[in-house]
Short mmCIF file of C-alpha atoms in Angstrom, two decimals:
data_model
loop_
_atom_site.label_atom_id
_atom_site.label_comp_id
_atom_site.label_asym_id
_atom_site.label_seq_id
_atom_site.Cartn_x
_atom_site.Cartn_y
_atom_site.Cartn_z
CA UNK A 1 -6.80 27.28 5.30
CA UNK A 2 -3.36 25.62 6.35
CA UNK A 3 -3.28 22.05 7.26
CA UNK A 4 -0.64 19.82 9.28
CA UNK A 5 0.21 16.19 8.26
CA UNK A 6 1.26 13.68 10.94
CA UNK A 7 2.69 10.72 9.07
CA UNK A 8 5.70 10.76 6.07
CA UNK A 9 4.68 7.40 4.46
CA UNK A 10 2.96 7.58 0.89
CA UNK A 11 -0.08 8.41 2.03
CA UNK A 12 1.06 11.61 3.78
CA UNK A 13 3.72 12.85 1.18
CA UNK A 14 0.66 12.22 -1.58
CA UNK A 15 -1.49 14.25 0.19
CA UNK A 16 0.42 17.00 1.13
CA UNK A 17 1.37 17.28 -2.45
CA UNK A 18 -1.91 16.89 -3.84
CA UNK A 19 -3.58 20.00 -0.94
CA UNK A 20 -0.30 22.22 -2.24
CA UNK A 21 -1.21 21.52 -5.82
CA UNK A 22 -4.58 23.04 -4.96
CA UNK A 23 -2.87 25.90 -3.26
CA UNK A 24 -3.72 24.71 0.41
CA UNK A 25 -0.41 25.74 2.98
CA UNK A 26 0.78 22.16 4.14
CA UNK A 27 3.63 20.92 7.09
CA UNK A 28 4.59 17.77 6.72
CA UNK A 29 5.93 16.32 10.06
CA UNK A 30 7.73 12.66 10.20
CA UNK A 31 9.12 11.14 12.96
CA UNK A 32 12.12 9.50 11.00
CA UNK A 33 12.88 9.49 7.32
CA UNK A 34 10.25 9.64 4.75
CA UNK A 35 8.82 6.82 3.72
CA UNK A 36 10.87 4.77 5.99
CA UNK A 37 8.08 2.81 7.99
CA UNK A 38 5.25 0.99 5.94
CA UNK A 39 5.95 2.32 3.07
CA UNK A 40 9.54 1.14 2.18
CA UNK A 41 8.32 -2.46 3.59
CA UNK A 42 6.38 -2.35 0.88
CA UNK A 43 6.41 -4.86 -1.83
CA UNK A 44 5.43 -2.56 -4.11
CA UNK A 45 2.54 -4.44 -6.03
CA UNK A 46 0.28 -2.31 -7.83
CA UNK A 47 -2.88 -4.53 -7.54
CA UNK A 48 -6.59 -4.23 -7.78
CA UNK A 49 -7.38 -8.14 -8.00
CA UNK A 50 -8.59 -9.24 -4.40
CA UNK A 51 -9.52 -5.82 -2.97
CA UNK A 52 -12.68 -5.43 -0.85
CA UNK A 53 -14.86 -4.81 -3.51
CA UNK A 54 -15.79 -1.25 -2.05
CA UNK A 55 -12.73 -0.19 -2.16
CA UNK A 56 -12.24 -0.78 -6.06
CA UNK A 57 -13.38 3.21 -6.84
CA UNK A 58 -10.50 3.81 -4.89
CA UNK A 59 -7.94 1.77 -6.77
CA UNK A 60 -8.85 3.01 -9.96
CA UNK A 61 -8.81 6.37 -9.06
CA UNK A 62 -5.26 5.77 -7.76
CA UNK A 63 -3.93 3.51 -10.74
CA UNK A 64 -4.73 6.60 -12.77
CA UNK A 65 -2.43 8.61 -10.86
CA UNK A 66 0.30 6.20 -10.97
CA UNK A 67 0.03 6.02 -14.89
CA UNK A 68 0.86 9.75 -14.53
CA UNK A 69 3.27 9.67 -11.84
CA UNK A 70 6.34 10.37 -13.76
CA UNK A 71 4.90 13.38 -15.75
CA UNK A 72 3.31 14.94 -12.34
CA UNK A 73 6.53 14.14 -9.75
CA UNK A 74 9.03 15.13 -12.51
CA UNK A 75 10.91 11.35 -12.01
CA UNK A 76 10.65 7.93 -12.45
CA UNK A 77 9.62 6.12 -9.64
CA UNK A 78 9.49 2.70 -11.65
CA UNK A 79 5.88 2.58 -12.40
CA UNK A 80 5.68 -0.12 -14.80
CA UNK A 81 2.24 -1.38 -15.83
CA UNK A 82 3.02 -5.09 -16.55
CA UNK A 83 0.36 -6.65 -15.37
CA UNK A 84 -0.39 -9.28 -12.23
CA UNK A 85 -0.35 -12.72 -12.42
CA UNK A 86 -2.36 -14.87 -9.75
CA UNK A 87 -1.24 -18.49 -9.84
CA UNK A 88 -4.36 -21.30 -8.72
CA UNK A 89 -2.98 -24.29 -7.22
CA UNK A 90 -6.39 -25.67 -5.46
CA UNK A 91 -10.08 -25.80 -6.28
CA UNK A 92 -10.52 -23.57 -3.42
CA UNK A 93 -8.08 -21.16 -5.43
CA UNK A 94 -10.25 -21.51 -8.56
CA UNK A 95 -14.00 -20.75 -6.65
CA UNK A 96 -12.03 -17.91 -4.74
CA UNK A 97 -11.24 -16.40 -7.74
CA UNK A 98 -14.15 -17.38 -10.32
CA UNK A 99 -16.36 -15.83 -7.22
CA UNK A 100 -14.23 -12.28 -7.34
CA UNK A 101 -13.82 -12.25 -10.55
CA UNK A 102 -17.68 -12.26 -11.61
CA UNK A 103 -18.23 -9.61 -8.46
CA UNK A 104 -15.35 -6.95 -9.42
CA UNK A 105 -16.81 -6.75 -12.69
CA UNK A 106 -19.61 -4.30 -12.05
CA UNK A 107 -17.12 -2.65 -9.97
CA UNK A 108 -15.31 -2.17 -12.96
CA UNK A 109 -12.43 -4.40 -13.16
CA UNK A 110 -12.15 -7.24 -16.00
CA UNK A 111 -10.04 -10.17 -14.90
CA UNK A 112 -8.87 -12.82 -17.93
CA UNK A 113 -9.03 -16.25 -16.36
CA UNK A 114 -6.15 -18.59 -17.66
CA UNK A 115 -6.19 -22.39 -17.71
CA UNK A 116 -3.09 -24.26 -17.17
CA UNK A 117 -2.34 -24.56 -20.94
CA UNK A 118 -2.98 -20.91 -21.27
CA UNK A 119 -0.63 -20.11 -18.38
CA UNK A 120 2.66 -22.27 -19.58
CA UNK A 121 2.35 -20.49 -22.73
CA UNK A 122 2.32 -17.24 -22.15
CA UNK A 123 4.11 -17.29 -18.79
CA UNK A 124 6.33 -20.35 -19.15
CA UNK A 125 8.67 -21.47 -16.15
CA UNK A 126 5.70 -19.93 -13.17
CA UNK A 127 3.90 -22.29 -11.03
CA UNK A 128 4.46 -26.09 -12.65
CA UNK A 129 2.16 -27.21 -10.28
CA UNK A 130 -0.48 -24.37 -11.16
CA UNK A 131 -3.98 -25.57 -12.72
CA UNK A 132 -4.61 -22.08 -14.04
CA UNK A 133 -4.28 -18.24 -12.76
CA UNK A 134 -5.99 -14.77 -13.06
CA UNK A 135 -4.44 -11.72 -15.18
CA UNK A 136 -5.01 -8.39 -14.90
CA UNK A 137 -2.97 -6.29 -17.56
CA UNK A 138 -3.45 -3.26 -16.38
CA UNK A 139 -1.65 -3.53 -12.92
CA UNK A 140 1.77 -3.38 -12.11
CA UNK A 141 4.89 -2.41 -9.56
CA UNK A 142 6.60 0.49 -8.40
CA UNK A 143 9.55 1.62 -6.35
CA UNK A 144 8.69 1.90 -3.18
CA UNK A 145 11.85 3.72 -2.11
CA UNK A 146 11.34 6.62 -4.43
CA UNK A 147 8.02 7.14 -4.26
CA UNK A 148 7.31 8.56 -0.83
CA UNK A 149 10.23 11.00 -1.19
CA UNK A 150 9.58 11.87 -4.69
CA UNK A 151 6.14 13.38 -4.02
CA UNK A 152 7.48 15.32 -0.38
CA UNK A 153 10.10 17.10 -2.53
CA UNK A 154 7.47 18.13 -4.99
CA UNK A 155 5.17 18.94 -2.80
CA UNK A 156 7.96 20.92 -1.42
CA UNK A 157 8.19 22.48 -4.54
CA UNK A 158 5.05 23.82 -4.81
CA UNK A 159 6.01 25.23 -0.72
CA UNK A 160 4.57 22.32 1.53
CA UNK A 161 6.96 22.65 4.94
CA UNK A 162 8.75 19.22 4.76
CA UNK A 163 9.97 17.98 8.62
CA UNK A 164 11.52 14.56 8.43
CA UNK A 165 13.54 13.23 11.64
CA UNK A 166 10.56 15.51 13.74
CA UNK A 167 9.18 14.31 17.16
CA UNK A 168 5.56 14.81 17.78
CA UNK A 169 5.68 15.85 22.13
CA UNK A 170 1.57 16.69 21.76
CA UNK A 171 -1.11 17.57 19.87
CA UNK A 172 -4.63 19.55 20.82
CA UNK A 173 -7.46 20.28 19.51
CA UNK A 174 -7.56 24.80 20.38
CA UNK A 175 -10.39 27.27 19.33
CA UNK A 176 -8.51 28.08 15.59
CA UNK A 177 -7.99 24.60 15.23
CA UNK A 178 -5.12 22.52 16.33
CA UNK A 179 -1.45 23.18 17.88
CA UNK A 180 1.49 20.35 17.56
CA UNK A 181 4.65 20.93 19.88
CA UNK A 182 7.50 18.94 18.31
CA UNK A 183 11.42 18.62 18.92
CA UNK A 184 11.61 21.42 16.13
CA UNK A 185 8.95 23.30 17.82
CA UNK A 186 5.19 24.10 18.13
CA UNK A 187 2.75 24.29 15.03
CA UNK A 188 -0.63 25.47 14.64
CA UNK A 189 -2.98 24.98 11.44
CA UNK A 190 -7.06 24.77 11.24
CA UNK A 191 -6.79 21.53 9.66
CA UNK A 192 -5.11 18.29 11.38
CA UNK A 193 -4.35 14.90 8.91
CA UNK A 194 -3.59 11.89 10.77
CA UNK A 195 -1.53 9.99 8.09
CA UNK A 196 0.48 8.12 10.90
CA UNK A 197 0.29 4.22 9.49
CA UNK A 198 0.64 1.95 12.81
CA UNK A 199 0.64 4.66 14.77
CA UNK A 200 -2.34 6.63 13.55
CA UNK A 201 -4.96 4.75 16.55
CA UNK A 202 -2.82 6.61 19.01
CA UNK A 203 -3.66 10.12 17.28
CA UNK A 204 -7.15 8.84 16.69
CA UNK A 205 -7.55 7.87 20.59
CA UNK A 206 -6.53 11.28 21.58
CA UNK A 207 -9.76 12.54 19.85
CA UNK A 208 -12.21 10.04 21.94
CA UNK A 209 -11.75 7.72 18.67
CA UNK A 210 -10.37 4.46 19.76
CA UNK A 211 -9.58 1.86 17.29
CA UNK A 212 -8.59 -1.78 17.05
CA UNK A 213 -5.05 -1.51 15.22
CA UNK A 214 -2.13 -3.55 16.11
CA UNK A 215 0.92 -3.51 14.56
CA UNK A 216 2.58 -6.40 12.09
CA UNK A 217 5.71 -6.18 10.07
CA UNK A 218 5.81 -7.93 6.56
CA UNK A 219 8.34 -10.34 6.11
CA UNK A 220 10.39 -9.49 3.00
CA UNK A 221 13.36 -10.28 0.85
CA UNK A 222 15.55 -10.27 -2.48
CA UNK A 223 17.95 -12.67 -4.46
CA UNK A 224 20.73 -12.36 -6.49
CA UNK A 225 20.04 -10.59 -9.81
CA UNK A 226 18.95 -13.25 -12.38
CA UNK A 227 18.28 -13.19 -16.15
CA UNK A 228 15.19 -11.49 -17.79
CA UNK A 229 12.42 -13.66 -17.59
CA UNK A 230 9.48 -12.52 -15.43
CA UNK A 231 7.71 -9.21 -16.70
CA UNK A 232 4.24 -9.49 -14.34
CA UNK A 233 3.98 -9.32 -10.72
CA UNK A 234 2.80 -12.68 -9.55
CA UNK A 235 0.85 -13.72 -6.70
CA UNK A 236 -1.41 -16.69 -5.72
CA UNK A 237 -4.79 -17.42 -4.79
CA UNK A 238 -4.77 -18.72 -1.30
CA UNK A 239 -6.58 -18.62 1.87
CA UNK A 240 -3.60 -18.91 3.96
CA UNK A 241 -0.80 -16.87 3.47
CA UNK A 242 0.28 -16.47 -0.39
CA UNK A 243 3.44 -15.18 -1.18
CA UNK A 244 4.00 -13.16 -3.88
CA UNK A 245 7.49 -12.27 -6.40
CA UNK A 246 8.14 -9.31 -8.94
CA UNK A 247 11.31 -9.01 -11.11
CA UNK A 248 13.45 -5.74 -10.81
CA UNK A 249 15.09 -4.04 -13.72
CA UNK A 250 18.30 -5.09 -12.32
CA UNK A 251 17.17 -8.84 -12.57
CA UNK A 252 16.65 -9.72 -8.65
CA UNK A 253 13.94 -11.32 -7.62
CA UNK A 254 12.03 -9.29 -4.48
CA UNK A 255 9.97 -11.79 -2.67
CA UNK A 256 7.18 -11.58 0.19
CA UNK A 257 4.28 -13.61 1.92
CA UNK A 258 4.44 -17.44 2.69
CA UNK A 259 4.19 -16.78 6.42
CA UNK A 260 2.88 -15.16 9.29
CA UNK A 261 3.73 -11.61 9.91
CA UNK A 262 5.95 -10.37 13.23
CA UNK A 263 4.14 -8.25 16.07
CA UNK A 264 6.37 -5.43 15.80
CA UNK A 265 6.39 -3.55 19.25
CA UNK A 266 5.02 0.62 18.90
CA UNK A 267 8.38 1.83 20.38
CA UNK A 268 10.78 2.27 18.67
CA UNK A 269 8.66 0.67 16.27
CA UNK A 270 11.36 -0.93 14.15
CA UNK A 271 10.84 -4.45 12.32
CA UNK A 272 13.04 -6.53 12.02
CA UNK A 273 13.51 -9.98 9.26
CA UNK A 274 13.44 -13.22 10.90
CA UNK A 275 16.00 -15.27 9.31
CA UNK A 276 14.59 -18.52 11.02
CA UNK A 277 11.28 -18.16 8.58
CA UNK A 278 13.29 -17.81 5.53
CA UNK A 279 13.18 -21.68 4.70
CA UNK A 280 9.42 -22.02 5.01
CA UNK A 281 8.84 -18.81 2.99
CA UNK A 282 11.30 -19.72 0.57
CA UNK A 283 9.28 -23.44 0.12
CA UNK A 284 5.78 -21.16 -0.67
CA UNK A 285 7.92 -18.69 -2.99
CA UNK A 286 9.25 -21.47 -5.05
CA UNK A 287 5.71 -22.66 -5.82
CA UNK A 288 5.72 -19.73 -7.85
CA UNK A 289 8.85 -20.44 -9.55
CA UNK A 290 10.67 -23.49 -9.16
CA UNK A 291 13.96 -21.97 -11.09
CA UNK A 292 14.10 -20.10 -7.49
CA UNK A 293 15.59 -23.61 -5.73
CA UNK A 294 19.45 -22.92 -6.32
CA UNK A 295 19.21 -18.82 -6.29
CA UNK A 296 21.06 -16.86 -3.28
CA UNK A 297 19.29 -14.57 -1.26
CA UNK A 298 21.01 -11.50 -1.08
CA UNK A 299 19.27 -9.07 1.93
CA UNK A 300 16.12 -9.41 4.11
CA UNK A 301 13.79 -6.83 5.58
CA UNK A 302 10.53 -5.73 7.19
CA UNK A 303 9.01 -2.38 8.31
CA UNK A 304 5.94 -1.24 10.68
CA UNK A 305 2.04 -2.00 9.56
CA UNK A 306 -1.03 -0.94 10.90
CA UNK A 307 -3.56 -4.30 10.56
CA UNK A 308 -7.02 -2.89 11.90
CA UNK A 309 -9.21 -5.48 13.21
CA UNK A 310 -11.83 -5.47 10.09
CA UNK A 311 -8.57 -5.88 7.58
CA UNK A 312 -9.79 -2.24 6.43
CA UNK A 313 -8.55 1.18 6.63
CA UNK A 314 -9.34 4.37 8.53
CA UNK A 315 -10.02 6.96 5.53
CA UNK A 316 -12.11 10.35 6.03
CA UNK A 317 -12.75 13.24 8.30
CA UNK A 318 -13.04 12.40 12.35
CA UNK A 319 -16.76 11.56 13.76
CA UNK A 320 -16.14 13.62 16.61
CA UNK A 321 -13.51 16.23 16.32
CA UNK A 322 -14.07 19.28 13.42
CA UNK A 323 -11.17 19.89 11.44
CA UNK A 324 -9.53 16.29 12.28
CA UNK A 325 -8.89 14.03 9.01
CA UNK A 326 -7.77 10.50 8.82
CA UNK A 327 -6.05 7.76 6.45
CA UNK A 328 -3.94 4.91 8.31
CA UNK A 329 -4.49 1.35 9.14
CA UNK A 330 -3.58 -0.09 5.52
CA UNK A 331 -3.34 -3.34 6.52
CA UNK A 332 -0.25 -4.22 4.31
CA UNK A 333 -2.41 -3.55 1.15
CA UNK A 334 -2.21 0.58 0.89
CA UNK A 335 0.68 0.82 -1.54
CA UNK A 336 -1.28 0.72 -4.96
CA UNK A 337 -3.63 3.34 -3.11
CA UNK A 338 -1.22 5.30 -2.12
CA UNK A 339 -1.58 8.40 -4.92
CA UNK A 340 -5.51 8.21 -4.38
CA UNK A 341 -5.79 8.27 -1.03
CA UNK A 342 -3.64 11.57 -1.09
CA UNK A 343 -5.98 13.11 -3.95
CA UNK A 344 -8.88 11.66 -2.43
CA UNK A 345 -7.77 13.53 1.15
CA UNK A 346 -7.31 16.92 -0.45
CA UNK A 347 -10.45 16.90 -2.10
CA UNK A 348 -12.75 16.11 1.27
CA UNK A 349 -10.34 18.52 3.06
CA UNK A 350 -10.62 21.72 0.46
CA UNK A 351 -14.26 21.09 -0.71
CA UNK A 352 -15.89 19.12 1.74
CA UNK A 353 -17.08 16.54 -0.45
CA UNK A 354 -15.29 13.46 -2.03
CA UNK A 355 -16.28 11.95 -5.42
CA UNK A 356 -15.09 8.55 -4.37
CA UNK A 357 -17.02 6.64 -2.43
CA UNK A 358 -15.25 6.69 1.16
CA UNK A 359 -18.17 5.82 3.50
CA UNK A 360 -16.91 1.95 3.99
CA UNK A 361 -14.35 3.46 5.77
CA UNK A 362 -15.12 5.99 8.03
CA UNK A 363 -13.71 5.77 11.46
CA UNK A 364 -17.62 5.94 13.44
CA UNK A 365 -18.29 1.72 12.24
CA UNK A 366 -15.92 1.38 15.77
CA UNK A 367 -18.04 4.49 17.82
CA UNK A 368 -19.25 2.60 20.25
#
């Protein structure tokens, strides 16, 4: 068996380690650098609070990865399990999460509920307008400019074909399988994975599998490095759009959410920051820490996102094509499942069977 990957993000790079790891001969092909689309938009949150609730085998089954991340890539890609915070400024905040919390815990996630008192002790200077907040300890952050690249190059070390900077001219299904002609030439390999993020419905449609995917870029930024004060991610509950802040090592702030995302047109497919939003996402960011009103910020960014029309992703093997695998359309929430997805691919593709529940996602809910 020999597979070909269309997509460098995490998603791709984890899987084509994970199907080397089990021996499986794997070509990687990107269209720019790795990881430089969804994934290094990324904010890098390591969450399970506030997932679809089917998609919580998932999560845990990735979280374990990430614990071992360091061990199994042979670097540090800043893993760091220091839990996430989700502030509660309304009532509406406080059903939405009393209502998750008692759901997720069959599921297998335990979320401690905090009460304002709770919260200005043990995270003191967050959210002085707060009335409480969710922890979950277990959580964390990573680096979401290592991590991509750090599993390609070991799954090139255990001989996946890496092809960054590669541009896909066609693909077709043929009687062994599947052939890809790119700018570095043409491919074939029984197995096809179509890991392409916002660009993955366009593979998909080429199979007779058409799916509603648009693409949405995330609208992201940093301060100034600060003192050490801030050791969870936090987050809020909110039914708008909730921005979200993490300290680095390094003592800047990263920053996200508090406004809508950009369309971000398919070609060339690059997102760009819009400085004129800064303000207003800088007045929901501050909610989370006032001691953010007389910081600098230092550099904006954004990157290309697949949103799919149900706010789920596309994970498992085609409905109509044999041999044709899929796992795009994150909708902005596929960095934590990153490592699982990968592990979760190689299994379905080299046994034909996955022991995480993937059926929620399957691409046939949109066969018409």
């Amino acid at each position: 068996m020999d597979v070909i990957i269309l997509g460098g993000g995490l998603m791709g790079c984890s899987a084509a380690y994970f199907l080397a790891r089990r021996g499986i001969r794997t070509r990687l092909i990107e269209r720019s650098a790795i990881g430089a689309a969804a994934t290094v938009a990324s904010f890098g949150n390591i969450r399970r609070t506030g997932r679809y609730l089917p998609q919580l085998p998932l999560a845990h089954r990735s979280l374990a990865l990430w614990r071992d991340a360091e061990r199994m890539l042979g670097r540090d890609v800043e893993f760091r399990a220091t839990g996430h915070l989700r502030l509660i400024f309304d009532e509406h905040g406080h059903t939405d999460m009393r209502r998750y919390a008692a759901e997720a815990r069959p599921w297998g996630l335990d979320i401690e509920e905090l009460d304002a008192t709770d919260l200005r002790r043990r995270f003191p200077g967050l959210g002085q307008d707060a009335i409480g907040a969710s922890f979950s300890p277990e959580d964390g952050s990573a680096n979401p400019r290592l991590v991509a690249p750090a599993f390609a190059d070991a799954a090139a070390r255990l001989g996946a074909e890496i092809l960054p900077l590669t541009t896909v001219r066609s693909v077709c299904a043929t009687k062994a399988g599947f052939a890809v002609v790119t700018s570095r030439g043409a491919f074939e390999s029984a197995i096809l994975l179509n890991c392409a993020g916002a660009w993955g419905a366009g593979i998909a449609a080429q199979f007779g599998e058409e799916v509603p995917l648009a693409s949405y870029g995330p609208q992201m930024g940093v301060t100034e490095p600060l003192p050490q004060r801030i050791l969870p991610v936090v987050g809020m509950w909110s039914r708008e759009h909730g921005s979200y802040l993490r300290q680095v090592a390094r003592g800047n702030i990263v920053f996200g959410g508090g406004v809508p995302r950009a369309a971000v047109a398919m070609e060339p497919g690059h997102a760009s920051a819009t400085p004129g939003r800064l303000a207003a996402q800088l007045r929901s960011v501050v909610q989370l820490l006032p001691a953010l009103r007389d910081v600098t910020v230092i550099r904006q960014w954004s990157g290309c996102e697949g949103y799919i029309d149900d706010g789920l992703p596309v994970i498992g093997a085609s409905g109509l094509q044999p041999g044709l695998f899929h796992a795009f359309g994150f909708c902005g929430h596929g960095f934590q499942l990153g490592p699982g997805v990968g592990d979760a691919m190689a299994e379905l593709i080299t046994t034909g069977r996955c022991e995480t529940p993937l059926d929620p996602f399957h691409i046939a809910r949109f066969a018409k």
